[in-house]
Each structure stands twice: as structure tokens, then as C-alpha cells.
Short mmCIF file of C-alpha atoms in Angstrom, two decimals:
data_model
loop_
_atom_site.label_atom_id
_atom_site.label_comp_id
_atom_site.label_asym_id
_atom_site.label_seq_id
_atom_site.Cartn_x
_atom_site.Cartn_y
_atom_site.Cartn_z
CA MET P 126 39.21 -40.52 38.78
CA GLN P 127 41.33 -43.80 40.11
CA ARG P 128 44.65 -43.85 37.63
CA TYR P 129 45.56 -47.24 36.61
CA SER P 130 49.03 -48.64 37.08
CA GLY P 131 51.06 -52.21 38.64
CA PHE P 132 50.76 -50.60 41.76
CA SER P 133 46.28 -50.66 41.65
CA LEU P 134 46.43 -53.72 40.06
CA VAL P 135 48.52 -55.57 42.83
CA LYS P 136 46.20 -53.14 45.32
CA HIS P 137 42.62 -53.94 44.07
CA ALA P 138 44.13 -58.82 43.92
CA LEU P 139 44.04 -57.59 47.69
CA SER P 140 40.09 -56.99 47.19
CA HIS P 141 40.02 -59.06 44.40
CA HIS P 142 39.23 -56.61 41.85
CA GLU P 143 35.20 -55.78 43.78
CA ASN P 144 36.66 -52.18 44.53
CA TRP P 145 37.46 -50.16 41.29
CA GLN P 146 35.49 -47.33 40.61
CA ARG P 147 33.03 -47.26 37.71
CA HIS P 148 34.53 -45.46 34.22
CA TRP P 149 32.21 -42.72 33.91
CA ARG P 150 29.27 -41.90 36.10
CA ASN P 151 25.50 -41.44 35.25
CA PRO P 152 24.61 -37.78 35.97
CA THR P 153 20.95 -35.77 35.68
CA PRO P 154 21.15 -33.51 33.18
CA LYS P 155 21.58 -30.12 34.38
CA LYS P 156 19.29 -27.29 32.84
CA GLU P 157 22.56 -25.17 30.12
CA TYR P 158 25.74 -26.52 29.50
CA ASP P 159 28.45 -24.37 27.65
CA VAL P 160 28.56 -27.04 24.93
CA ILE P 161 26.43 -29.68 24.22
CA ILE P 162 27.95 -32.48 21.88
CA VAL P 163 25.26 -34.96 20.36
CA GLY P 164 26.20 -38.09 19.67
CA GLY P 165 28.28 -40.07 22.15
CA GLY P 166 30.48 -41.51 19.77
CA GLY P 167 34.31 -41.61 19.48
CA HIS P 168 34.30 -38.72 18.06
CA GLY P 169 32.02 -36.92 20.30
CA LEU P 170 33.60 -38.23 22.71
CA ALA P 171 36.70 -36.64 21.78
CA THR P 172 35.66 -33.82 21.34
CA ALA P 173 34.57 -33.41 24.72
CA TYR P 174 37.60 -34.07 26.00
CA TYR P 175 39.72 -32.36 24.08
CA LEU P 176 37.68 -29.84 24.74
CA ALA P 177 38.32 -30.00 28.92
CA LYS P 178 41.77 -30.66 28.97
CA GLU P 179 42.94 -28.68 26.28
CA HIS P 180 40.18 -25.33 26.11
CA ASP P 181 38.95 -25.54 30.03
CA ILE P 182 35.58 -25.80 28.92
CA THR P 183 34.06 -28.28 31.42
CA ASN P 184 30.13 -27.38 31.56
CA VAL P 185 30.32 -29.62 28.68
CA ALA P 186 27.59 -32.57 28.18
CA VAL P 187 27.49 -35.95 25.77
CA ILE P 188 24.17 -36.42 24.66
CA GLU P 189 23.76 -40.12 23.20
CA LYS P 190 20.61 -41.80 21.92
CA GLY P 191 21.49 -45.04 22.77
CA TRP P 192 24.75 -46.25 25.08
CA LEU P 193 28.32 -44.59 24.60
CA GLY P 194 30.20 -45.72 21.73
CA GLY P 195 27.80 -48.36 20.31
CA GLY P 196 27.13 -46.93 16.79
CA ASN P 197 29.51 -47.24 14.18
CA THR P 198 32.21 -46.86 16.55
CA ALA P 199 31.69 -50.07 17.66
CA ARG P 200 30.90 -51.69 13.89
CA ASN P 201 34.27 -50.64 12.47
CA THR P 202 37.15 -53.11 11.59
CA THR P 203 39.52 -50.66 14.40
CA ILE P 204 42.53 -49.52 10.91
CA VAL P 205 44.61 -47.08 11.95
CA ARG P 206 46.53 -44.92 8.97
CA SER P 207 47.17 -41.51 7.40
CA ASN P 208 48.81 -42.37 4.14
CA TYR P 209 46.59 -39.96 2.28
CA LEU P 210 47.59 -38.28 -0.92
CA TRP P 211 45.94 -34.67 -0.50
CA ASP P 212 48.43 -32.17 1.30
CA GLU P 213 44.72 -30.62 3.56
CA ALA P 214 43.41 -34.48 4.20
CA ALA P 215 47.62 -35.77 4.67
CA ALA P 216 47.46 -32.61 7.74
CA LEU P 217 44.63 -33.89 9.70
CA TYR P 218 45.25 -37.29 9.59
CA GLU P 219 48.14 -37.57 10.37
CA HIS P 220 47.50 -35.55 13.26
CA ALA P 221 45.54 -38.20 14.90
CA MET P 222 48.45 -40.18 13.87
CA LYS P 223 51.07 -38.67 16.00
CA LEU P 224 47.07 -37.88 18.83
CA TRP P 225 47.35 -42.88 19.04
CA GLU P 226 50.97 -42.31 19.83
CA GLY P 227 50.34 -41.37 22.95
CA LEU P 228 47.15 -42.02 23.73
CA SER P 229 47.35 -44.81 25.84
CA GLN P 230 49.99 -42.55 28.34
CA ASP P 231 47.55 -39.73 27.96
CA LEU P 232 43.91 -40.74 28.77
CA ASN P 233 45.42 -43.49 31.32
CA TYR P 234 44.02 -46.70 29.56
CA ASN P 235 45.08 -48.59 27.18
CA VAL P 236 43.69 -49.05 23.76
CA MET P 237 46.34 -51.14 22.47
CA PHE P 238 46.75 -48.78 19.19
CA SER P 239 49.29 -51.73 17.93
CA GLN P 240 51.82 -50.11 15.09
CA ARG P 241 51.66 -53.77 12.65
CA GLY P 242 51.78 -51.69 9.68
CA VAL P 243 49.69 -50.40 6.60
CA LEU P 244 50.04 -52.90 3.08
CA ASN P 245 47.68 -51.25 -0.23
CA LEU P 246 48.28 -53.29 -2.45
CA GLY P 247 48.24 -52.69 -6.04
CA HIS P 248 47.66 -54.95 -8.72
CA THR P 249 47.98 -53.40 -12.01
CA LEU P 250 50.29 -50.64 -13.28
CA GLN P 251 48.00 -48.02 -12.77
CA ASP P 252 47.65 -48.70 -8.85
CA MET P 253 51.05 -48.70 -8.87
CA ARG P 254 51.14 -45.51 -10.43
CA ASP P 255 48.61 -44.21 -7.94
CA ILE P 256 50.89 -45.71 -5.35
CA GLN P 257 54.14 -44.74 -6.38
CA ARG P 258 53.06 -41.28 -6.73
CA ARG P 259 51.16 -41.25 -3.30
CA VAL P 260 54.25 -42.53 -1.29
CA ASN P 261 55.53 -39.93 -2.75
CA ALA P 262 53.63 -37.03 -1.47
CA ASN P 263 53.03 -39.04 1.60
CA ARG P 264 57.17 -38.30 2.00
CA LEU P 265 57.13 -34.58 1.96
CA ASN P 266 53.71 -34.44 3.81
CA GLY P 267 56.27 -35.80 6.44
CA ILE P 268 54.42 -39.20 6.08
CA ASP P 269 56.51 -42.42 5.97
CA GLY P 270 55.79 -44.57 3.84
CA GLU P 271 57.40 -46.65 1.27
CA VAL P 272 57.08 -49.32 -2.07
CA VAL P 273 57.36 -52.52 -1.90
CA THR P 274 57.87 -55.05 -4.28
CA PRO P 275 55.90 -58.21 -4.05
CA GLN P 276 59.40 -59.94 -2.71
CA GLN P 277 59.13 -57.32 0.45
CA ILE P 278 54.86 -58.21 0.37
CA LYS P 279 55.95 -62.40 1.13
CA GLU P 280 58.48 -61.39 4.08
CA ILE P 281 56.35 -58.49 5.54
CA GLU P 282 53.03 -60.98 5.03
CA PRO P 283 53.74 -64.89 4.69
CA ALA P 284 50.30 -65.51 3.90
CA LEU P 285 48.83 -63.41 0.88
CA ASP P 286 49.35 -65.43 -2.01
CA THR P 287 51.99 -63.01 -4.35
CA SER P 288 52.36 -65.16 -6.63
CA GLU P 289 51.88 -64.91 -10.36
CA ARG P 290 48.90 -67.69 -10.99
CA ALA P 291 47.11 -65.17 -9.48
CA ARG P 292 44.12 -63.64 -11.29
CA TYR P 293 45.38 -60.49 -10.58
CA PRO P 294 49.11 -60.76 -9.18
CA ILE P 295 50.50 -58.42 -6.89
CA LEU P 296 52.84 -55.74 -8.42
CA GLY P 297 53.55 -54.48 -5.97
CA ALA P 298 51.96 -52.29 -2.32
CA SER P 299 52.78 -49.06 -0.42
CA TRP P 300 54.12 -49.50 3.05
CA GLN P 301 52.58 -47.47 6.19
CA PRO P 302 54.98 -49.01 9.36
CA ARG P 303 53.61 -46.83 11.61
CA GLY P 304 49.85 -47.47 10.86
CA GLY P 305 47.81 -50.37 12.28
CA VAL P 306 45.29 -51.28 14.33
CA ALA P 307 43.28 -50.12 18.13
CA ARG P 308 40.69 -51.30 20.62
CA HIS P 309 37.68 -49.66 19.09
CA ASP P 310 35.39 -49.74 22.42
CA ALA P 311 38.28 -49.15 24.67
CA VAL P 312 38.70 -45.81 22.36
CA ALA P 313 35.15 -44.48 23.42
CA TRP P 314 35.60 -46.02 26.60
CA GLY P 315 39.29 -44.42 27.89
CA PHE P 316 37.74 -41.13 26.15
CA ALA P 317 34.43 -41.33 27.93
CA ARG P 318 35.97 -42.26 31.39
CA GLY P 319 39.31 -39.31 30.58
CA ALA P 320 35.92 -36.74 29.79
CA ASP P 321 33.78 -37.12 33.07
CA ALA P 322 37.34 -37.64 34.90
CA LEU P 323 37.22 -33.72 33.83
CA GLY P 324 33.55 -33.11 34.70
CA VAL P 325 31.66 -33.79 30.96
CA ASP P 326 28.35 -35.35 31.69
CA LEU P 327 27.83 -38.30 30.19
CA LEU P 328 23.61 -38.48 28.43
CA GLN P 329 23.06 -41.99 28.26
CA GLN P 330 19.68 -43.23 26.43
CA THR P 331 19.30 -39.21 25.59
CA GLU P 332 18.14 -38.23 21.91
CA VAL P 333 17.55 -34.70 20.27
CA THR P 334 14.95 -34.20 18.89
CA GLY P 335 14.75 -30.89 17.86
CA PHE P 336 17.16 -27.78 18.47
CA LYS P 337 15.91 -24.28 20.11
CA ILE P 338 16.75 -22.24 17.64
CA LEU P 339 16.47 -18.29 18.13
CA ASP P 340 17.15 -15.05 15.90
CA GLY P 341 18.80 -17.71 13.95
CA LYS P 342 21.43 -18.88 16.82
CA VAL P 343 20.93 -22.03 18.88
CA VAL P 344 20.47 -21.91 22.42
CA GLY P 345 19.77 -25.33 23.24
CA VAL P 346 18.15 -28.77 22.77
CA HIS P 347 15.09 -30.86 22.95
CA THR P 348 15.14 -34.07 24.33
CA ASN P 349 13.26 -37.56 25.39
CA ARG P 350 14.81 -35.99 28.93
CA GLY P 351 13.11 -32.16 28.20
CA ASP P 352 14.85 -29.70 26.77
CA ILE P 353 18.64 -28.48 27.45
CA GLY P 354 20.12 -25.44 26.98
CA ALA P 355 23.83 -24.63 25.65
CA LYS P 356 24.99 -21.93 24.06
CA THR P 357 26.54 -23.77 21.58
CA VAL P 358 25.70 -27.21 20.18
CA GLY P 359 28.63 -29.31 18.20
CA CYS P 360 26.66 -32.90 15.85
CA VAL P 361 28.82 -35.64 15.82
CA ALA P 362 26.55 -38.36 14.76
CA ALA P 363 27.75 -40.30 11.25
CA GLY P 364 25.34 -41.35 9.81
CA ASN P 365 22.81 -39.62 11.13
CA SER P 366 24.16 -36.16 10.61
CA GLY P 367 21.57 -35.82 7.84
CA VAL P 368 18.97 -36.37 10.29
CA LEU P 369 20.14 -34.09 12.86
CA ALA P 370 20.64 -30.89 10.24
CA GLY P 371 17.03 -31.26 8.55
CA MET P 372 16.07 -31.31 12.65
CA ALA P 373 17.81 -27.16 12.32
CA GLY P 374 16.51 -26.59 8.55
CA PHE P 375 19.18 -26.86 6.53
CA LYS P 376 20.74 -29.80 4.18
CA LEU P 377 24.09 -31.66 3.93
CA PRO P 378 25.63 -32.61 0.97
CA LEU P 379 25.64 -36.10 2.99
CA GLU P 380 24.55 -39.85 1.94
CA SER P 381 23.92 -42.13 4.39
CA HIS P 382 25.07 -45.59 2.92
CA PRO P 383 25.67 -48.82 5.31
CA LEU P 384 28.45 -50.21 5.61
CA GLN P 385 28.90 -54.10 6.59
CA ALA P 386 31.84 -55.86 8.31
CA LEU P 387 32.57 -59.74 9.44
CA VAL P 388 34.93 -61.73 11.53
CA SER P 389 35.75 -65.34 12.24
CA GLU P 390 36.00 -67.78 14.15
CA PRO P 391 39.17 -67.00 15.79
CA LEU P 392 42.69 -68.51 14.63
CA LYS P 393 46.81 -68.77 16.22
CA PRO P 394 48.69 -65.97 14.70
CA ILE P 395 48.56 -65.62 11.13
CA LEU P 396 48.15 -62.41 9.86
CA ASN P 397 51.56 -59.56 11.15
CA THR P 398 50.17 -56.22 9.12
CA VAL P 399 46.81 -54.68 7.65
CA THR P 400 46.52 -56.07 4.40
CA MET P 401 43.85 -53.99 1.96
CA SER P 402 43.22 -53.98 -1.41
CA ASN P 403 41.53 -51.62 -3.62
CA GLN P 404 41.45 -53.73 -7.59
CA VAL P 405 39.88 -56.84 -5.66
CA HIS P 406 38.57 -54.41 -2.95
CA GLY P 407 39.01 -56.20 0.29
CA TYR P 408 41.26 -55.38 3.80
CA ILE P 409 42.07 -58.01 6.40
CA SER P 410 43.67 -57.83 9.68
CA GLN P 411 44.01 -60.11 12.46
CA SER P 412 42.35 -58.69 16.12
CA ASP P 413 43.94 -60.25 19.67
CA LYS P 414 41.55 -62.18 20.36
CA GLY P 415 42.42 -64.39 17.28
CA ASP P 416 39.39 -63.28 14.37
CA LEU P 417 40.05 -62.41 11.25
CA VAL P 418 38.22 -58.85 10.53
CA ILE P 419 37.50 -58.35 7.44
CA GLY P 420 35.79 -54.58 5.91
CA ALA P 421 33.15 -55.01 3.38
CA GLY P 422 32.06 -51.70 0.83
CA ILE P 423 29.54 -50.13 1.39
CA ASP P 424 25.98 -50.96 -0.51
CA GLY P 425 25.18 -48.27 -3.07
CA TYR P 426 22.18 -47.82 -1.95
CA LEU P 427 20.78 -45.31 0.85
CA GLY P 428 20.06 -47.32 4.17
CA TYR P 429 19.53 -46.48 8.04
CA GLY P 430 19.17 -50.47 8.65
CA GLN P 431 22.14 -50.97 10.68
CA ARG P 432 22.48 -53.97 8.30
CA GLY P 433 24.25 -54.80 4.57
CA SER P 434 23.68 -56.65 1.79
CA TYR P 435 24.29 -59.83 0.96
CA PRO P 436 25.90 -60.19 -2.97
CA THR P 437 28.28 -57.30 -1.43
CA ILE P 438 29.48 -60.19 1.78
CA GLU P 439 29.65 -62.72 -1.09
CA HIS P 440 32.21 -59.91 -2.98
CA THR P 441 34.26 -58.91 0.17
CA LEU P 442 35.07 -62.53 0.52
CA GLN P 443 35.86 -63.86 -2.60
CA ALA P 444 38.65 -60.64 -2.59
CA ILE P 445 39.01 -62.28 0.78
CA VAL P 446 40.40 -65.31 -1.01
CA GLU P 447 41.71 -64.45 -3.92
CA MET P 448 44.19 -62.33 -1.80
CA PHE P 449 44.52 -65.31 1.42
CA PRO P 450 43.60 -69.05 -0.82
CA ILE P 451 44.34 -69.71 2.91
CA PHE P 452 41.37 -68.86 4.67
CA SER P 453 38.76 -70.64 2.29
CA ARG P 454 37.46 -72.74 4.57
CA VAL P 455 37.90 -70.09 7.31
CA ARG P 456 34.54 -70.14 8.60
CA MET P 457 32.21 -66.49 9.60
CA ASN P 458 31.36 -65.82 12.78
CA ARG P 459 29.37 -62.10 12.69
CA GLN P 460 28.16 -60.19 10.28
CA TRP P 461 27.22 -56.49 11.72
CA GLY P 462 26.70 -53.04 9.29
CA GLY P 463 27.01 -49.53 10.74
CA ILE P 464 25.43 -46.41 8.88
CA VAL P 465 28.16 -43.79 7.15
CA ASP P 466 27.64 -40.48 5.56
CA THR P 467 29.03 -40.09 2.99
CA THR P 468 30.60 -37.00 1.04
CA PRO P 469 30.72 -36.82 -2.62
CA ASP P 470 34.52 -36.38 -2.05
CA ALA P 471 35.35 -38.83 0.46
CA CYS P 472 36.39 -35.84 3.52
CA PRO P 473 34.65 -35.04 6.24
CA ILE P 474 32.98 -31.96 6.61
CA ILE P 475 34.21 -29.34 9.77
CA SER P 476 32.67 -26.52 9.92
CA ARG P 477 29.46 -24.07 11.48
CA THR P 478 26.35 -23.39 9.20
CA PRO P 479 23.53 -21.78 8.91
CA VAL P 480 23.00 -21.54 11.89
CA ARG P 481 24.50 -19.93 14.39
CA GLY P 482 26.40 -21.79 17.42
CA LEU P 483 25.74 -24.86 15.32
CA TYR P 484 28.85 -27.14 14.28
CA PHE P 485 29.21 -30.56 13.09
CA ASN P 486 31.73 -32.53 12.20
CA CYS P 487 30.45 -35.63 10.18
CA GLY P 488 30.99 -36.79 6.62
CA TRP P 489 34.18 -39.22 7.64
CA GLY P 490 32.44 -41.69 5.43
CA THR P 491 33.84 -44.74 5.62
CA GLY P 492 37.11 -44.51 7.50
CA GLY P 493 36.52 -42.17 10.82
CA PHE P 494 37.80 -44.59 13.33
CA LYS P 495 41.20 -43.50 12.29
CA ALA P 496 40.55 -40.11 12.83
CA THR P 497 38.50 -40.39 15.71
CA PRO P 498 41.47 -38.22 18.03
CA GLY P 499 42.48 -35.67 15.87
CA SER P 500 39.20 -34.85 14.71
CA GLY P 501 37.94 -34.62 18.30
CA ASN P 502 40.66 -31.92 19.06
CA VAL P 503 40.34 -30.29 16.04
CA PHE P 504 36.30 -30.51 16.54
CA ALA P 505 37.42 -29.05 20.13
CA TRP P 506 39.68 -26.23 19.27
CA THR P 507 36.30 -25.79 16.36
CA LEU P 508 33.76 -25.27 19.11
CA ALA P 509 35.74 -23.26 21.64
CA HIS P 510 37.31 -20.53 19.38
CA GLY P 511 34.34 -20.34 17.36
CA GLN P 512 36.37 -20.77 14.13
CA ALA P 513 38.11 -23.43 12.49
CA HIS P 514 41.26 -24.56 13.40
CA PRO P 515 43.60 -23.88 10.89
CA LEU P 516 43.75 -27.92 10.21
CA ALA P 517 39.83 -28.11 9.76
CA ALA P 518 39.18 -25.44 7.73
CA PRO P 519 39.27 -26.72 4.54
CA PHE P 520 36.56 -29.33 5.62
CA SER P 521 34.10 -26.46 5.02
CA ILE P 522 30.74 -26.97 4.16
CA ASP P 523 32.21 -23.61 1.64
CA ARG P 524 33.97 -26.39 -0.24
CA PHE P 525 30.78 -28.04 -2.37
CA ARG P 526 29.73 -24.55 -3.32
CA THR P 527 32.83 -22.32 -4.22
CA GLY P 528 34.22 -26.11 -6.24
CA ALA P 529 37.54 -26.50 -3.62
CA LEU P 530 36.95 -30.23 -2.85
CA ILE P 531 39.55 -32.56 -1.43
CA ASP P 532 39.22 -35.81 -3.31
CA GLU P 533 39.99 -39.10 -1.86
CA HIS P 534 38.19 -41.28 -3.49
CA GLY P 535 40.48 -44.27 -4.31
CA ALA P 536 43.40 -42.47 -3.71
CA ALA P 537 43.79 -44.31 -0.78
CA GLY P 538 43.27 -47.30 1.10
CA VAL P 539 39.84 -49.16 -0.43
CA ALA P 540 37.50 -47.38 -2.97
CA HIS P 541 34.27 -47.83 -1.45
CA MET E 624 18.38 -59.38 -0.92
CA PHE E 625 15.69 -57.25 -3.18
CA HIS E 626 13.39 -58.64 -4.80
CA ILE E 627 12.51 -55.62 -7.79
CA TYR E 628 10.07 -55.55 -10.03
CA CYS E 629 11.41 -53.84 -13.66
CA PRO E 630 8.66 -51.32 -14.81
CA TYR E 631 10.39 -53.02 -18.45
CA CYS E 632 10.69 -56.17 -18.66
CA ALA E 633 7.49 -56.13 -16.38
CA GLU E 634 9.10 -59.40 -14.50
CA TYR E 635 10.59 -59.06 -10.69
CA ARG E 636 14.21 -60.16 -11.23
CA GLU E 637 17.33 -60.00 -7.94
CA GLU E 638 18.91 -57.23 -6.66
CA GLU E 639 22.95 -58.14 -8.39
CA GLU E 640 21.15 -57.34 -11.43
CA PHE E 641 20.80 -53.82 -11.09
CA HIS E 642 22.71 -50.67 -9.47
CA PRO E 643 21.79 -48.28 -8.18
CA ARG E 644 22.27 -44.90 -9.65
CA GLY E 645 21.56 -42.38 -6.15
CA GLN E 646 18.29 -39.64 -6.01
CA ALA E 647 15.78 -39.60 -8.75
CA HIS E 648 14.46 -36.47 -9.92
CA ILE E 649 17.11 -34.40 -10.13
CA ALA E 650 16.73 -32.12 -12.70
CA ARG E 651 19.89 -29.96 -14.16
CA PRO E 652 19.71 -26.23 -14.39
CA ALA E 653 17.66 -24.73 -18.07
CA ASP E 654 20.68 -22.43 -18.27
CA PRO E 655 23.99 -23.29 -15.86
CA GLU E 656 25.10 -19.99 -17.34
CA ALA E 657 23.56 -17.86 -15.86
CA THR E 658 23.17 -20.46 -12.58
CA SER E 659 24.57 -19.12 -9.40
CA ASP E 660 26.88 -21.18 -7.15
CA ASP E 661 24.66 -21.26 -4.55
CA ALA E 662 22.69 -23.18 -6.84
CA TRP E 663 25.21 -25.09 -9.32
CA GLY E 664 26.54 -26.30 -6.25
CA ASP E 665 23.16 -27.41 -4.66
CA TYR E 666 22.70 -29.77 -8.48
CA LEU E 667 26.12 -31.01 -8.27
CA PHE E 668 26.35 -31.99 -4.83
CA PHE E 669 23.77 -31.77 -2.44
CA ARG E 670 20.69 -34.93 -2.06
CA ASP E 671 17.99 -35.55 0.10
CA ASN E 672 19.16 -38.46 2.43
CA PRO E 673 15.99 -39.46 4.02
CA ARG E 674 15.45 -41.87 6.99
CA GLY E 675 12.44 -43.10 5.78
CA VAL E 676 10.36 -42.89 2.04
CA HIS E 677 12.94 -42.28 -0.51
CA HIS E 678 12.63 -42.26 -4.12
CA GLU E 679 15.84 -43.20 -6.27
CA LEU E 680 17.15 -44.20 -10.00
CA TRP E 681 18.03 -47.23 -11.04
CA VAL E 682 19.57 -49.55 -13.83
CA HIS E 683 18.43 -52.52 -14.95
CA ALA E 684 22.97 -53.24 -15.91
CA VAL E 685 22.59 -56.80 -16.80
CA GLY E 686 18.46 -57.43 -18.52
CA CYS E 687 17.55 -54.28 -20.44
CA ARG E 688 20.31 -51.78 -19.71
CA LYS E 689 17.08 -49.00 -18.90
CA PHE E 690 16.68 -46.34 -16.04
CA PHE E 691 13.83 -46.83 -13.35
CA ASN E 692 12.70 -44.76 -10.01
CA ILE E 693 12.24 -46.96 -7.19
CA THR E 694 10.68 -45.33 -4.34
CA ARG E 695 11.80 -47.54 -0.61
CA ASP E 696 11.75 -46.88 2.74
CA THR E 697 15.53 -46.11 3.76
CA ARG E 698 14.09 -47.35 7.32
CA SER E 699 12.58 -50.91 6.49
CA TYR E 700 14.11 -51.57 2.99
CA ALA E 701 10.81 -51.79 1.77
CA ILE E 702 10.46 -50.98 -2.16
CA LEU E 703 7.40 -48.97 -2.32
CA GLU E 704 6.90 -49.11 -6.13
CA THR E 705 8.36 -49.13 -9.33
CA TYR E 706 7.83 -46.61 -12.31
CA ARG E 707 9.31 -45.52 -15.36
CA MET E 708 11.15 -42.99 -16.20
CA GLY E 709 9.24 -39.78 -16.93
CA GLU E 710 6.43 -40.49 -14.38
CA ARG E 711 5.60 -39.02 -11.08
CA PRO E 712 5.76 -41.55 -8.19
CA THR E 713 2.59 -42.24 -6.28
CA VAL E 714 4.20 -43.14 -2.97
CA THR E 715 6.11 -40.43 -1.26
CA ALA E 716 6.73 -39.03 2.20
CA ASN E 717 3.98 -36.15 2.06
CA GLY E 718 0.82 -38.13 0.50
CA PRO E 719 -0.12 -38.99 -2.57
CA GLU E 720 -0.08 -35.24 -4.11
CA ALA E 721 3.60 -34.11 -3.15
CA VAL E 722 6.26 -34.76 -5.59
CA PRO E 723 9.86 -34.80 -4.51
CA SER E 724 11.06 -30.83 -4.78
CA ALA E 725 13.76 -30.86 -8.61
CA THR E 726 16.30 -28.81 -7.08
CA ALA E 727 17.78 -28.91 -3.17
CA THR E 728 17.55 -25.23 -1.60
CA LEU E 729 19.51 -24.52 1.49
CA THR E 730 17.49 -22.66 4.13
CA GLY E 731 19.71 -19.27 4.12
CA ALA E 732 23.38 -18.78 2.65
CA LEU E 733 26.03 -19.25 5.63
CA ALA E 734 26.54 -16.90 8.48
#
């Protein structure tokens, strides 16, 4: 792999930047792999990267039916934070946060991770009680956070309407300075380039159509490019996880919903941070390009159509204008939807399944992007050892039968 | 935007008058005390999530406030039929005779 550096930039300038190496190969599938990852989004590519880097398992294929990072990795609002309420979730997301902080150096790829801070606004007394409880829980777990007053919020984000004239006046917020945003495509590309350099085969335009299962153990997958053998298969397919589980003959406690986001026309820099409000229900940040990046809620019904409903867009923009009246005449440029796999307790599933050798990493629902490196890291460990990583163990599918749920609904960020 | 026929109002109304309430035809176990943890977990948490025909419960929240069922395709979002509570769907993924399973079952416990 050609490493990127200031020196390589100067060197390639001499040849008019025409001789840069391709990011990854486009290999022909082998007959058999040690591990197959189904799903070439951020989480799947991160899993392959950490399998090769930390566990020396390089006979790995990532199978993607479309193109790398073309699903929810390309469709989210790129927010990264770790201020979750419960110990199990906080530990998992903080593990990811620590990996984010060194990710660009680790991958030799600029993922544009920008720790510009995340505000979670409170508009009611109950909001403020929940925020205080969550910030205290975060600090006990070693995660940065503080409760800030409307005056402090005004200093952090002057464009926000912190006056008492607002319909839902802001009473305070939680503030996680280490939170921020990252460049979503670069995350997928960086992991893909890193994995490819370590010998992982990235198979695009390859769709899994079924699993080969012998005596209750997975031995490979059927694809539109023929059968491929595997000792272990890990599925990281977000909204289509339930469809894959159906092919393997079992059911997951998932519901797939459309979740949409939109971006405005580019503006001069106006937002300093990421602002989220559970109560008026909107979240917003500004990309380095200048677009306002706005996230909506999920549609309440099941859907695989990768588009959202118009009433949801309207409610979202009402919320944004409620928080930022200054944006009332900003025009929206693009709008899109992704299919998120939601679980009953709003926490992911990182688990073995009734089929031996077949593992699922799914159920990240509306907030998977922030966990990308951590999710891949603990899932790679799980696949390599054949047992759950200590941080992943509480997220077993068993919890929906034992009752040991990790209820993060509304505890952090925006309730969907 | 959905244009939904409420079988009680006998009229088409806009989506915003309605709320989706998840999968239809879920039967509560008759004797919860005698139900195993697995069956109770299935009843509480495991839902159909088909990429295709789905039977779901909706409520006409700002209309007649009654619950009813919709059969809908989750790929095209086309509404195939609406029908009242207590009735069975006429459009199903497996043809007109098949009816959706009342309770989900998992094939085999965790290995």
C-alpha cells in the first residue's frame, strides 16, 4: 500500500497526480475463506480490517451486493458521541470513541474526525433531570460531559435561539466536547483500503442469496457469482439483517424502518458544533462543505424503500426552524433515506445465532455510524475467538429471552 | 404520502391522520404463567420484518380513533388492502389461503 504523507503529495505533484495507486483491488472470489463478512459498509469493512490487523486472519472476504459504503454508511448524519446512559452501552460507544481519536493515523487515511462537541438540549424540567442523570452516569464511566446553562449554550452556539421567547425555551443541555463529526465516506474507504492492503478480498456486486448449512453449522454462502466456502460467517447488513436471518432459518428481534436525512445549500460557516434536541426532535450540524446536515426521525412503519415520508420531513424542518429561526429561508438541496434495523431496546445485537459459525452484528438502528470502529473491533474479536468480546457480551440476542435489556430509548440523543 | 382507506369511516384519508402500530395478528399467550421464557420473549420482542407483504396494525388517530389492519408491500409501499379488526387478510405473501402465524417461533434454541 502506498502510504499518504506530505512527502508523497509533493512527489506525486511532479507527475501531475496521475500515478496514485488504486485504493483497493477488484479480486475474483476464491473457493473458500476463513471468514466471510456479509455487508461492505463501515461496520463490515472495520470488522475485516481489525480481523486482519489484530488477529492475523487475512484469508477474509467482504461480500457486498452493491458498492462499498453505499448503504447507511453513505446516508447518516455523521455524528460521533459516546454519552450513553447505561454502563454496557457507554462502554461500547466509548471504546469506539477512543478508536476514533486515533483512526486517521491508524488507517493512514484522513477520516476528517472533528471533535467539535455535541449539545443535547433540554426544554422541560424532566429533560433536565434526565440530562443531569445521564451526565453523572457518563462521568462515573469516565466519559466527558457537563451540564451547561442557556448562557453557556449561547456562547457555544450563538445561532441557536436560547431566548425565552421560543415556543419550547431551552433550559439547559448536556455537552460532550469530545463528540463531533467524521467524514462518512472516508471512514468506509479508509477501512476498505486498510483491509485490502492486509490481504482481505473486497467483493463488490456480489449478493448473498443463501447460506450453506451442514448439520447446524455454516460452511459457506450462495451468491450470484457462485458458492463460496467459509469456516465462519459474520453478517453486518443493517436493514437487511432480518432478510439474511430468514435465509438461515431463524428470526431476529429487528424491525426495518426508513430513516431520512437532508442537506441544505452550502452556507458560510455558521454552526460550531452538533446540536440535538429530543423534545422538538431535530438534530443539525454543518459539514466542512458548508451544507447544513439535518437528521429526521424514522417513519413508524416498516419499509425497505430507502426513502422517507414527506410528513416526517415537514416535522423535522419545523423543529430546526424552532431551534434556529435564522434558517427559516435556507433551501434544502437533497433528501434521502436509509433502512435502519431497530431493536426493542434501541441497542445493537452482536451475537452468535442458532447456526454454529454464523454471527450477526446488527440492530444498530438509528445510531450506528458513531460506533463504526468499535463495532468492527469487538465483532472481529468475537469472530476470531468464537465467543463474545467482553464489551459485546451484554448485546447477545439472548437478552430478548432473559429480559436483560439495555434500555437506551430516549436516554441519549434523539428518540426515534 | 399514503392515502389510506379507513374501513370504519369508509373514506380515503391522508397519512397524517393515522399512526402505524406495528405487526397485526399478534395473539397474547392464553396462559402467561405457563408460558416458557422463549415463547414469552417471542411474543414480546420478535416481530415479522418481511421484505414484501406485511400485515400491520394502524389507528385512525385523529379520525374515528379505531384500530384496523393494512396489508402493505414494504418494498413498493403499495397498500394492498385494509380490513377491520377481527377479520383475516385476503392478500398474503403465500397466496389467499395462508394466514399469518399468530405467534413467532424460532427454529431451535441458541447453540
